[in-house]
Coordinates of C-alpha atoms in Angstrom, one line a residue:
X11 CA -9.2 45.8 -1.4
X12 CA -11.7 44.6 -4.3
X13 CA -12.2 47.4 -6.7
X14 CA -15.9 48.4 -5.9
X15 CA -17.7 51.8 -5.8
X16 CA -19.5 52.7 -2.7
X17 CA -22.2 55.2 -2.1
X18 CA -21.0 56.1 1.5
X19 CA -20.0 59.5 2.6
X20 CA -16.2 60.5 3.8
X21 CA -17.4 59.4 7.3
X22 CA -18.3 56.0 6.1
X23 CA -14.6 55.9 4.2
X24 CA -12.7 56.9 7.7
X25 CA -15.0 54.3 9.4
X26 CA -13.5 51.6 6.6
X27 CA -9.8 53.2 7.1
X28 CA -10.1 52.8 11.2
X29 CA -11.5 49.1 10.7
X30 CA -8.4 48.4 8.8
X31 CA -6.4 50.0 11.4
X32 CA -8.1 47.7 13.7
X33 CA -6.6 44.7 11.9
X34 CA -3.2 45.4 12.8
X35 CA -4.0 45.7 16.6
X36 CA -4.3 41.9 16.5
X37 CA -6.9 42.4 19.5
X38 CA -9.6 39.3 18.8
X39 CA -12.4 41.4 19.5
X40 CA -10.8 44.5 17.3
X41 CA -10.5 41.9 14.6
X42 CA -14.3 40.6 14.9
X43 CA -15.5 44.4 14.7
X44 CA -13.0 45.0 11.7
X45 CA -14.2 42.0 10.2
X46 CA -18.1 43.1 10.5
X47 CA -17.6 46.5 9.4
X48 CA -15.6 45.6 6.0
X49 CA -17.8 42.8 5.5
X50 CA -21.3 45.3 5.5
X51 CA -19.2 47.9 3.4
X52 CA -18.1 45.4 0.6
X53 CA -21.4 43.7 0.5
X54 CA -23.2 47.5 0.3
X55 CA -20.7 48.0 -3.0
X56 CA -21.6 48.5 -6.8
X57 CA -19.3 47.1 -9.5
X58 CA -17.6 49.4 -11.9
X59 CA -18.8 49.7 -15.1
X60 CA -15.3 47.7 -16.0
X61 CA -16.7 44.3 -14.6
X62 CA -20.1 44.8 -16.4
X63 CA -19.2 43.0 -19.8
X64 CA -18.1 40.1 -17.4
X65 CA -20.9 39.6 -15.3
X66 CA -23.1 39.9 -18.4
X67 CA -21.2 36.9 -20.0
X68 CA -21.8 34.6 -16.7
X69 CA -25.5 35.7 -16.7
X70 CA -25.9 34.9 -20.6
X71 CA -25.2 31.1 -19.5
X72 CA -28.9 30.8 -18.9
X73 CA -29.9 28.1 -16.6
X74 CA -26.6 26.7 -16.1
X75 CA -25.0 26.8 -12.5
X76 CA -21.5 27.7 -11.8
X77 CA -19.3 27.7 -8.9
X78 CA -17.8 30.8 -7.5
X79 CA -14.7 30.3 -5.7
X80 CA -12.2 32.7 -3.8
X81 CA -8.4 32.3 -4.5
X82 CA -5.3 34.2 -3.2
X83 CA -2.1 34.0 -4.8
X84 CA -0.5 33.9 -1.5
X85 CA -2.6 30.5 -0.7
X86 CA -0.9 27.1 -0.4
X87 CA 2.5 28.7 0.2
X88 CA 5.7 26.5 1.6
X89 CA 4.9 28.2 5.1
X90 CA 1.2 28.5 5.3
X91 CA -1.9 27.1 3.2
X92 CA -4.9 29.3 4.3
X93 CA -6.9 25.9 3.7
X94 CA -10.4 27.0 4.3
X95 CA -10.2 30.3 5.5
X96 CA -12.3 32.0 2.4
X97 CA -15.6 31.0 1.3
X98 CA -16.7 29.6 -1.8
X99 CA -20.1 28.9 -3.5
X100 CA -21.5 25.9 -5.5
X101 CA -24.5 25.7 -7.8
X102 CA -25.0 29.5 -7.9
X103 CA -27.4 30.3 -10.7
X104 CA -26.1 33.2 -13.2
X105 CA -28.5 35.7 -11.5
X106 CA -26.9 35.5 -8.1
X107 CA -23.1 35.4 -9.2
X108 CA -22.7 39.3 -8.4
X109 CA -23.6 38.4 -4.7
X110 CA -21.6 35.5 -4.5
X111 CA -18.8 37.3 -6.0
X112 CA -19.0 40.2 -3.4
X113 CA -19.3 37.2 -0.5
X114 CA -16.2 35.9 -2.0
X115 CA -14.2 39.1 -1.6
X116 CA -15.6 40.1 1.7
X117 CA -14.4 36.6 3.0
X118 CA -11.1 37.7 2.5
X119 CA -11.8 39.8 6.0
X120 CA -13.4 36.9 7.8
X121 CA -12.2 36.8 11.5
X122 CA -10.9 33.2 11.1
X123 CA -8.4 34.7 8.3
X124 CA -7.9 37.5 10.3
X125 CA -6.9 35.7 13.2
X126 CA -4.9 33.0 10.8
X127 CA -2.4 35.4 9.3
X128 CA -2.9 39.1 10.6
X129 CA 0.6 40.1 9.0
X130 CA -1.0 39.7 5.6
X131 CA -2.9 42.3 6.2
X132 CA -0.2 44.9 7.2
X133 CA 0.4 48.5 6.3
X134 CA 1.5 49.1 2.9
X135 CA 1.0 45.3 1.8
X136 CA -0.3 44.3 -1.8
X137 CA -3.7 42.3 -1.3
X138 CA -3.6 39.8 -4.7
X139 CA -6.8 38.1 -4.1
X140 CA -9.3 36.7 -7.1
X141 CA -12.5 35.4 -7.8
X142 CA -12.8 32.5 -9.8
X143 CA -16.1 31.7 -11.7
X144 CA -16.3 28.1 -13.2
X145 CA -19.1 26.1 -14.7
X146 CA -20.5 23.6 -12.6
X147 CA -19.3 19.9 -13.5
X148 CA -22.3 17.6 -13.0
X149 CA -19.6 14.8 -11.3
X150 CA -20.7 11.1 -11.0
X151 CA -17.2 10.9 -9.0
X152 CA -14.9 13.0 -7.7
X153 CA -12.2 13.8 -5.1
X154 CA -8.7 14.8 -4.5
X155 CA -5.3 13.1 -5.9
X156 CA -1.6 13.9 -4.3
X157 CA 1.2 13.5 -6.9
X158 CA 3.0 11.8 -3.9
X159 CA 2.0 9.3 -1.2
X160 CA 1.5 11.9 1.7
X161 CA 2.0 9.2 4.4
X162 CA 5.8 8.9 3.5
X163 CA 6.2 11.2 0.7
X164 CA 6.7 8.4 -1.9
X165 CA 7.4 10.3 -5.1
X166 CA 6.8 7.2 -7.3
X167 CA 3.3 6.9 -6.2
X168 CA -0.1 9.1 -7.0
X169 CA -2.5 9.2 -4.0
X170 CA -6.4 8.9 -4.9
X171 CA -9.6 9.5 -3.0
X172 CA -12.7 9.9 -4.2
X173 CA -16.3 9.5 -3.6
X174 CA -19.7 9.6 -5.6
X175 CA -21.1 13.1 -6.7
X176 CA -19.3 16.2 -5.8
X177 CA -16.4 16.3 -3.6
X178 CA -17.4 19.2 -1.3
X179 CA -18.4 16.1 1.4
X180 CA -15.4 14.4 1.2
X181 CA -13.1 17.6 1.1
X182 CA -14.7 18.3 4.5
X183 CA -14.3 15.2 5.8
X184 CA -17.8 14.4 6.5
X185 CA -17.7 11.2 4.4
X186 CA -14.8 8.2 4.2
X187 CA -13.5 8.0 0.6
X188 CA -12.7 5.2 -1.3
X189 CA -8.4 5.3 -1.5
X190 CA -5.8 3.8 -4.0
X191 CA -2.6 4.3 -4.5
X192 CA -1.4 4.0 -8.3
X193 CA 2.2 3.9 -9.4
X194 CA 3.2 7.3 -11.7
X195 CA 5.0 5.1 -14.4
X196 CA 2.6 2.8 -15.2
X197 CA -0.7 4.2 -13.8
X198 CA -1.7 0.7 -12.1
X199 CA -3.2 -0.1 -8.7
X200 CA -0.7 -0.9 -6.1
X201 CA -2.4 -0.8 -2.9
X202 CA -4.8 1.0 -0.6
X203 CA -4.1 1.6 3.2
X204 CA -5.2 -2.0 4.0
X205 CA -2.9 -3.6 1.5
X206 CA -5.3 -4.3 -1.2
X207 CA -4.5 -4.4 -5.1
X208 CA -8.6 -3.7 -6.3
X209 CA -11.1 -1.2 -6.0
X210 CA -14.9 -1.6 -6.6
X211 CA -15.0 2.5 -7.0
X212 CA -12.5 3.4 -9.8
X213 CA -12.1 1.5 -12.7
X214 CA -8.5 0.7 -13.8
X215 CA -8.8 3.1 -17.2
X216 CA -9.8 6.0 -14.2
X217 CA -7.1 5.0 -12.0
X218 CA -4.5 5.5 -15.1
X219 CA -6.2 8.4 -16.4
X220 CA -6.0 10.2 -12.9
X221 CA -2.2 9.0 -12.5
X222 CA -0.9 9.9 -15.6
X223 CA -2.8 13.6 -15.5
X224 CA -1.5 14.2 -11.7
X225 CA 2.2 13.2 -12.9
X226 CA 1.7 15.7 -15.8
X227 CA 0.8 18.5 -13.8
X228 CA 3.2 18.1 -11.1
X229 CA 6.1 18.2 -13.8
X230 CA 4.4 21.5 -15.1
X231 CA 4.5 23.0 -11.5
X232 CA 7.9 21.3 -11.0
X233 CA 6.7 20.3 -7.3
X234 CA 4.4 17.9 -5.8
X235 CA 0.8 18.9 -6.3
X236 CA -2.7 18.3 -4.7
X237 CA -5.4 17.9 -7.5
X238 CA -9.1 18.5 -7.0
X239 CA -10.6 16.2 -9.8
X240 CA -13.9 15.0 -11.2
X241 CA -15.6 12.5 -13.7
X242 CA -18.5 13.8 -15.7
X243 CA -19.8 11.9 -19.0
X244 CA -16.5 9.6 -18.3
X245 CA -14.4 12.5 -19.1
X246 CA -12.0 13.8 -16.2
X247 CA -12.2 17.5 -15.3
X248 CA -9.3 19.3 -12.9
X249 CA -10.9 21.7 -10.7
X250 CA -8.4 23.1 -8.8
X251 CA -4.4 22.4 -8.1
X252 CA -2.1 23.6 -5.3
X253 CA 1.2 22.5 -4.1
X254 CA 1.8 20.3 -1.3
X255 CA 3.6 22.3 1.6
X256 CA 4.5 19.2 3.2
X257 CA 6.3 17.7 0.6
X258 CA 8.3 21.3 0.0
X259 CA 10.2 20.2 3.5
X260 CA 13.2 18.2 3.4
X261 CA 12.1 14.6 4.8
X262 CA 14.0 14.0 8.0
X263 CA 16.6 10.7 7.6
X264 CA 14.9 7.4 9.0
X265 CA 15.7 7.0 12.4
X266 CA 18.4 4.2 13.3
X267 CA 16.6 1.1 14.9
X268 CA 14.7 -1.8 14.5
X269 CA 12.1 -2.0 11.6
X270 CA 8.3 -1.3 11.9
X271 CA 6.0 -4.2 11.3
X272 CA 3.7 -1.9 9.9
X273 CA 6.3 -0.8 6.6
X274 CA 5.9 -4.6 5.7
X275 CA 3.2 -7.1 4.5
X276 CA 3.0 -10.5 5.6
X277 CA 3.6 -12.9 2.8
X278 CA 4.2 -16.6 4.1
X279 CA 4.1 -18.4 7.6
X280 CA 5.3 -22.1 8.2
X281 CA 6.7 -24.0 11.3
X282 CA 10.0 -25.1 11.8
X283 CA 12.3 -23.0 9.6
X284 CA 16.0 -23.2 11.0
X285 CA 18.2 -20.1 11.2
X286 CA 20.9 -21.2 8.5
X287 CA 17.8 -21.9 6.0
X288 CA 16.6 -18.5 6.7
X289 CA 19.5 -16.8 6.3
X290 CA 20.2 -18.4 3.1
X291 CA 16.6 -17.7 1.7
X292 CA 17.2 -13.9 2.8
X293 CA 20.0 -13.6 0.4
X294 CA 17.6 -14.9 -2.2
X295 CA 15.0 -12.2 -1.2
X296 CA 17.5 -9.2 -0.4
X297 CA 15.7 -7.2 -3.3
X298 CA 12.7 -7.5 -1.5
X299 CA 14.0 -6.2 2.0
X300 CA 13.0 -9.6 3.7
X301 CA 12.2 -9.6 7.4
X302 CA 12.0 -12.9 8.7
X303 CA 10.9 -14.1 12.5
X304 CA 10.8 -17.4 14.3
X305 CA 9.3 -17.5 17.8
X306 CA 9.7 -20.0 20.9
X307 CA 7.1 -22.2 19.0
X308 CA 9.6 -22.3 15.8
X309 CA 6.6 -20.3 13.9
X310 CA 8.6 -18.9 10.9
X311 CA 6.9 -15.7 9.2
X312 CA 8.1 -14.0 6.7
X313 CA 7.3 -10.1 5.7
X314 CA 8.4 -8.1 2.8
X315 CA 8.6 -4.4 3.1
X316 CA 6.2 -2.2 1.2
X317 CA 8.9 -0.7 -1.0
X318 CA 9.6 -4.4 -1.9
X319 CA 6.1 -5.1 -2.3
X320 CA 5.4 -2.1 -4.7
X321 CA 8.7 -2.6 -6.5
X322 CA 7.7 -6.3 -7.4
X323 CA 4.2 -5.1 -8.5
X324 CA 5.6 -2.9 -11.0
X325 CA 8.0 -5.4 -12.5
X326 CA 5.4 -7.9 -12.5
X327 CA 3.1 -6.0 -14.6
X328 CA 6.0 -5.0 -17.0
X329 CA 7.2 -8.5 -17.3
X330 CA 3.7 -10.2 -17.7
X331 CA 2.6 -7.5 -19.8
X332 CA 5.2 -8.3 -22.6
X333 CA 5.0 -10.5 -25.7
X334 CA 7.3 -13.8 -24.7
X335 CA 7.9 -12.1 -21.2
X336 CA 6.9 -15.4 -19.5
X337 CA 8.4 -18.0 -21.8
X338 CA 11.8 -16.1 -21.3
X339 CA 11.7 -16.5 -17.9
X340 CA 10.6 -20.0 -17.8
X341 CA 13.2 -20.8 -20.2
X342 CA 16.3 -19.2 -17.9
X343 CA 14.7 -20.9 -14.8
X344 CA 14.9 -24.3 -16.4
X345 CA 18.3 -23.6 -17.4
X346 CA 19.3 -22.3 -14.3
X347 CA 17.8 -25.5 -12.4
X348 CA 19.5 -28.1 -14.7
X349 CA 22.7 -26.5 -14.1
X350 CA 22.2 -26.3 -10.3
X351 CA 21.4 -29.7 -9.9
X352 CA 24.7 -30.7 -11.6
X353 CA 26.8 -28.2 -9.5
X354 CA 25.1 -29.2 -6.1
X355 CA 25.8 -32.8 -6.6
X356 CA 29.3 -32.4 -7.9
X357 CA 30.3 -30.3 -4.5
X358 CA 28.5 -33.4 -2.5
X359 CA 30.5 -35.8 -4.3
X360 CA 33.8 -34.0 -3.1
X361 CA 35.7 -36.0 -0.4
X362 CA 36.4 -33.0 1.4
X363 CA 34.6 -29.6 1.5
X364 CA 36.1 -26.0 1.4
X365 CA 35.0 -22.6 2.5
X366 CA 34.7 -21.9 -1.3
X367 CA 32.6 -24.7 -2.1
X368 CA 30.2 -24.1 0.7
X369 CA 29.9 -20.5 -0.4
X370 CA 29.1 -21.6 -3.7
X371 CA 26.6 -24.2 -2.5
X372 CA 24.6 -21.7 -0.6
X373 CA 25.0 -19.2 -3.5
X374 CA 23.3 -21.7 -5.9
X375 CA 20.4 -22.1 -3.6
X376 CA 19.5 -18.5 -3.0
X377 CA 19.8 -18.0 -6.7
X378 CA 17.1 -20.7 -6.7
X379 CA 14.9 -19.3 -4.5
X380 CA 15.1 -15.8 -6.3
X381 CA 14.0 -17.3 -9.6
X382 CA 11.3 -19.2 -7.9
X383 CA 10.2 -16.2 -5.9
X384 CA 9.2 -13.9 -9.4
X385 CA 6.1 -16.2 -9.4
X386 CA 4.7 -15.2 -6.0
X387 CA 1.8 -12.8 -5.5
X388 CA 3.9 -9.9 -5.1
X389 CA 4.6 -10.1 -9.1
X390 CA 1.5 -11.3 -10.0
X391 CA -1.6 -9.9 -8.4
X392 CA -1.6 -6.5 -10.1
X393 CA -1.1 -8.2 -13.4
X394 CA -4.1 -10.6 -12.6
X395 CA -6.5 -7.5 -12.8
X396 CA -5.5 -7.0 -16.1
X397 CA -5.9 -10.3 -17.5
X398 CA -9.2 -9.5 -19.0
X399 CA -8.5 -6.6 -20.6
X400 CA -4.8 -7.7 -22.0
X401 CA -4.6 -11.0 -23.7
X402 CA -0.9 -11.0 -23.5
X403 CA -1.3 -11.0 -19.6
X404 CA -3.8 -13.6 -19.7
X405 CA -1.7 -16.0 -21.8
X406 CA 1.7 -15.0 -19.6
X407 CA -0.7 -15.8 -16.6
X408 CA -1.6 -18.9 -17.6
X409 CA 1.9 -20.5 -18.6
X410 CA 3.1 -19.1 -15.1
X411 CA 0.1 -21.2 -13.3
X412 CA 1.0 -24.3 -15.2
X413 CA 5.1 -24.0 -14.7
X414 CA 4.9 -22.8 -11.1
X415 CA 3.7 -26.4 -9.7
X416 CA 6.8 -28.1 -11.6
X417 CA 9.1 -24.8 -10.1
X418 CA 7.5 -25.7 -6.4
X419 CA 8.4 -29.5 -6.7
X420 CA 12.0 -28.4 -7.7
X421 CA 12.2 -26.2 -4.5
X422 CA 10.9 -29.1 -2.5
X423 CA 13.4 -31.7 -3.7
X424 CA 16.4 -29.3 -4.1
X425 CA 15.9 -27.7 -0.5
X426 CA 13.0 -29.0 1.8
X427 CA 12.5 -33.0 1.6
X428 CA 14.7 -35.5 3.3
X429 CA 17.7 -36.7 1.3
X430 CA 17.6 -33.1 -0.6
X431 CA 20.8 -31.7 -1.6
X432 CA 20.4 -29.3 1.4
X433 CA 19.7 -31.5 4.1
X434 CA 22.6 -33.7 2.5
X435 CA 25.0 -31.0 2.6
X436 CA 24.1 -30.1 6.0
X437 CA 24.8 -33.7 7.1
X438 CA 28.3 -33.4 5.5
X439 CA 29.0 -29.9 7.5
X440 CA 27.8 -31.8 10.7
X441 CA 30.4 -34.9 10.0
X442 CA 33.3 -32.1 8.8
X443 CA 33.1 -30.0 12.0
X444 CA 32.1 -32.9 14.6
X445 CA 28.3 -31.5 15.5
X446 CA 24.9 -32.3 14.8
X447 CA 22.8 -31.1 11.9
X448 CA 20.3 -29.1 14.3
X449 CA 23.5 -27.1 15.5
X450 CA 24.8 -26.4 12.1
X451 CA 21.7 -25.0 11.6
X452 CA 22.0 -22.4 14.1
X453 CA 24.9 -20.8 11.9
X454 CA 24.6 -18.1 9.2
X455 CA 25.8 -18.8 5.8
X456 CA 28.6 -16.4 6.7
X457 CA 29.8 -18.2 10.0
X458 CA 29.3 -21.9 8.2
X459 CA 32.3 -20.1 6.0
X460 CA 34.2 -19.2 9.1
X461 CA 34.2 -22.4 10.7
X462 CA 36.5 -23.6 7.9
X463 CA 39.2 -20.9 9.0
X464 CA 38.7 -22.4 12.7
X465 CA 36.2 -19.4 13.7
X466 CA 33.5 -20.4 16.1
X467 CA 30.2 -18.9 17.4
X468 CA 29.5 -18.6 20.8
X469 CA 27.4 -21.2 22.6
X470 CA 25.5 -18.5 24.1
X471 CA 24.5 -17.1 20.9
X472 CA 23.6 -20.6 19.3
X473 CA 21.0 -21.2 22.2
X474 CA 19.7 -17.8 21.6
X475 CA 18.9 -18.1 18.4
X476 CA 17.5 -21.9 19.1
X477 CA 14.8 -20.0 21.4
X478 CA 14.2 -17.4 18.9
X479 CA 15.6 -15.4 15.9
X480 CA 14.8 -12.0 13.8
X481 CA 16.3 -11.2 10.4
X482 CA 16.1 -8.4 8.8
X483 CA 17.7 -6.4 5.7
X484 CA 19.2 -2.5 6.0
X485 CA 20.9 -1.3 3.1
X486 CA 21.5 -4.5 1.3
X487 CA 22.9 -6.2 4.6
X488 CA 21.4 -8.7 7.0
X489 CA 21.1 -7.7 10.6
X490 CA 19.7 -10.2 13.5
X491 CA 18.4 -10.5 17.0
X492 CA 18.3 -13.2 18.6
X493 CA 17.0 -14.9 22.0
X494 CA 15.0 -12.5 24.3
X495 CA 15.4 -9.5 22.0
X496 CA 13.7 -11.4 19.2
X497 CA 11.1 -12.3 21.3
X498 CA 10.5 -8.7 22.8
X499 CA 10.7 -7.6 18.7
X500 CA 8.0 -10.2 17.9
X501 CA 5.8 -9.3 20.9
X502 CA 6.0 -5.3 20.1
X503 CA 5.4 -6.2 16.6
X504 CA 2.2 -8.4 17.4
X505 CA 1.2 -5.4 19.5
X506 CA 1.6 -3.1 17.0
X507 CA -0.7 -5.1 14.4
X508 CA -3.5 -6.0 17.0
X509 CA -3.8 -2.0 17.3
X510 CA -3.9 -1.9 13.5
X511 CA -6.3 -4.4 13.1
X512 CA -9.7 -3.2 12.6
X513 CA -13.1 -5.4 12.3
X514 CA -13.7 -4.8 8.9
X515 CA -12.2 -7.8 6.8
X516 CA -11.5 -6.9 3.4
X517 CA -9.4 -8.6 0.6
X518 CA -9.1 -9.4 -3.1
X519 CA -11.5 -11.4 -4.9
X520 CA -10.1 -14.7 -6.1
X521 CA -13.2 -16.5 -7.5
X522 CA -16.7 -14.8 -7.1
X523 CA -19.1 -17.0 -8.5
X524 CA -22.0 -15.6 -6.5
X525 CA -22.3 -11.6 -5.2
X526 CA -23.0 -12.9 -1.9
X527 CA -22.0 -16.2 0.3
X528 CA -23.8 -16.2 3.6
X529 CA -22.7 -19.5 6.3
X530 CA -20.7 -20.5 9.5
X531 CA -16.9 -20.1 9.7
X532 CA -14.6 -22.9 10.5
X533 CA -11.3 -21.2 11.2
X534 CA -8.2 -23.9 10.7
X535 CA -5.1 -22.3 11.8
X536 CA -2.9 -25.1 12.7
X537 CA 0.7 -26.1 11.9
X538 CA 0.8 -27.8 8.3
X539 CA 3.8 -30.2 9.6
X540 CA 1.4 -31.2 12.1
X541 CA -0.4 -33.7 10.0
X542 CA -2.7 -35.6 12.8
X543 CA -3.8 -32.3 14.1
X544 CA -4.6 -31.0 10.4
X545 CA -6.3 -34.1 9.7
X546 CA -8.5 -33.7 12.6
X547 CA -9.1 -30.0 12.0
X548 CA -10.2 -31.0 8.6
X549 CA -12.1 -34.1 10.1
X550 CA -14.2 -31.7 12.5
X551 CA -15.1 -29.5 9.8
X552 CA -18.8 -29.4 8.3
X553 CA -19.5 -29.6 4.8
X554 CA -20.5 -26.0 3.6
X555 CA -18.7 -24.0 6.3
X556 CA -16.7 -21.1 5.0
X557 CA -13.2 -22.1 5.6
X558 CA -11.0 -18.8 7.1
X559 CA -7.1 -19.7 7.2
X560 CA -4.1 -17.9 7.0
X561 CA -3.4 -19.5 4.1
X562 CA -4.1 -22.7 2.0
X563 CA -1.8 -25.4 0.9
X564 CA -1.7 -28.8 -0.6
X565 CA -2.4 -30.5 2.9
X566 CA -5.6 -28.4 3.4
X567 CA -7.3 -29.4 0.2
X568 CA -9.6 -31.6 2.0
X569 CA -10.8 -28.6 4.1
X570 CA -11.2 -26.9 0.6
X571 CA -13.4 -29.2 -0.9
X572 CA -15.9 -29.3 2.1
X573 CA -16.0 -25.5 2.0
X574 CA -18.9 -23.3 1.0
X575 CA -16.0 -20.5 0.2
X576 CA -12.3 -20.0 1.3
X577 CA -11.1 -16.5 3.1
X578 CA -7.4 -16.1 3.6
X579 CA -5.2 -13.8 5.6
X580 CA -2.0 -14.1 3.3
X581 CA -1.9 -14.7 -0.6
X582 CA -2.4 -13.2 -3.7
X583 CA -4.7 -13.9 -7.1
X584 CA -2.2 -16.5 -8.2
X585 CA -2.1 -18.2 -4.3
X586 CA -2.7 -21.6 -3.8
X587 CA -6.3 -20.6 -2.4
X588 CA -7.0 -18.9 -5.4
X589 CA -6.0 -21.3 -7.8
X590 CA -7.7 -24.2 -6.0
X591 CA -10.9 -22.3 -5.5
X592 CA -11.0 -21.5 -9.3
X593 CA -10.4 -25.4 -10.1
X594 CA -13.3 -26.1 -7.7
X595 CA -15.6 -23.3 -8.4
X596 CA -15.8 -22.2 -4.8
X597 CA -15.9 -18.4 -4.3
X598 CA -12.4 -16.9 -2.4
X599 CA -11.0 -14.1 -1.1
X600 CA -7.7 -13.9 -0.1
X601 CA -4.8 -11.3 1.4
X602 CA -7.3 -9.8 4.0
X603 CA -4.5 -9.8 6.5
X604 CA -7.1 -9.7 9.4
X605 CA -9.6 -12.9 8.7
X606 CA -8.2 -14.9 11.3
X607 CA -8.1 -12.5 13.8
X608 CA -11.4 -11.3 13.8
X609 CA -13.3 -14.2 13.0
X610 CA -13.8 -17.5 15.0
X611 CA -15.1 -20.8 14.3
X612 CA -19.0 -20.5 14.5
X613 CA -19.4 -17.1 13.4
X614 CA -22.1 -16.5 11.2
X615 CA -20.8 -14.3 8.4
X616 CA -21.7 -12.8 5.0
X617 CA -19.4 -12.5 2.2
X618 CA -19.9 -9.6 -0.2
X619 CA -17.9 -10.5 -3.2
X620 CA -19.0 -7.5 -5.2
X621 CA -16.8 -5.0 -2.4
X622 CA -14.6 -7.8 -1.2
X623 CA -15.7 -7.7 2.6
X624 CA -16.8 -10.0 5.3
X625 CA -19.4 -9.3 7.4
X626 CA -20.2 -10.8 11.0
X627 CA -23.8 -11.4 11.7
X628 CA -25.3 -11.9 15.1
X629 CA -25.6 -15.9 16.2
X630 CA -29.0 -16.9 16.4

């Protein structure tokens, strides 16, 4: 019990003892009666002389307000948190501190607390309960931060939630906070739950300060922590810290089965990518945990895991924040490309192919794609956020933008256009095994090697892959689904994505120009290989409309020139849409994930380039 003197008689003391005895009965009515009895006794009590000095010191603060907060050493234990069971009081004037302290002590015997943990009040139990008095921080921003991602307990992240003013409304759940995931090592933004890499609420320096401070607190406690924080006068204040109880439990191993699409991010779509090419591509992108699907219309979708995307973001930041970092990469890529062309042509000149030569050919192409992949959005979006603050990043990104066009041309010439080394090699394999090139491209790289040893793939499996295929990485190995099994996976993934899709469209601002742009949507989502359909769609588009597409490519440049603004589902701050919009001086929003699902041609929308959102307006 708190150390309070009472003016009550022996009878009233007996009443308190009887009340404490009732607690152990665990009957709800008895608990409620005991709670009221003890509350009245504590609030009627007097402080002992030993606390007078402390109370006088608090009152000497003058007009300053304080927070009077309850705290128990047993709170936030591994098995029970006691969250919200006891009372705390904010904005308490000095002259009211004594009464607030009594109320905090009395709250130890709240009915809800007695019901939550009756064993804590058992006979002979030592009660360790304190009241903390803190000067109120006049915060401009406040919130909570976890030293891990509470959704999947990823210990490499710091999860931050914040709102304006004091954090009481946020903690109570009355408002929706701004959310950010930051990397512990670098303190940089990675993504919020919508998959974004930017925030209009937090500054980059605030995120870095928070991530670094929370990581240090975790190291001191030697366990994951939940921290309440506030910024006042640009200074960070830590208000409270406690362990994360869920993180103390062992995380169950990942269940065996198929991948969940919500653990991946869509990065690219194209039509007509054959199984063999996808299999070779997976080898080059294995470090990003690729997931590829091709439906019965041969629409190919490329996903990378959230883990792979975050790894790429960290690597890209370190790489492009280093003096000469990009130049070293560019030199290595040029050297490899030159050597690759010689080796590929050497293999093609052979009179007879072999399993070893085939394996080497595909390995070279996979490594070429590995080199190229490091210039894509997963590596460049985070550094782009820092280009104005760090000149070396700006220099490296400028060099990357210039070089990327050359590298894209290399990829096209080596692997994509008719007459490329890849297409010629497929033709050579078709001759070698008396198959059509289309049939050869239904094999995996490994199965091509098996053909040299007389191992064949069942016709039924090849037909299934022609219908549909899904390819994903697990523990560094490739796994496959084909035919109806693949189609069921694609359908279930699409269902999950529809359920996760909200009506809010939010993305990264790749080029602002204006704070807001209003206009009518022109949705163009056609197969980029269908040049006739694409030309018709561009022709139908009216000048001044807002172009909405899954992503843009050079074939869509005519639509970009007509557009008042550009919005895409896929792409980062160095994607085609982003680069073209800056070159043409057109505002753009990229990486929304759901714009083409929410918006339709003719919709009237307002794009807010301050907050990175698109809002539909009622049609007139």
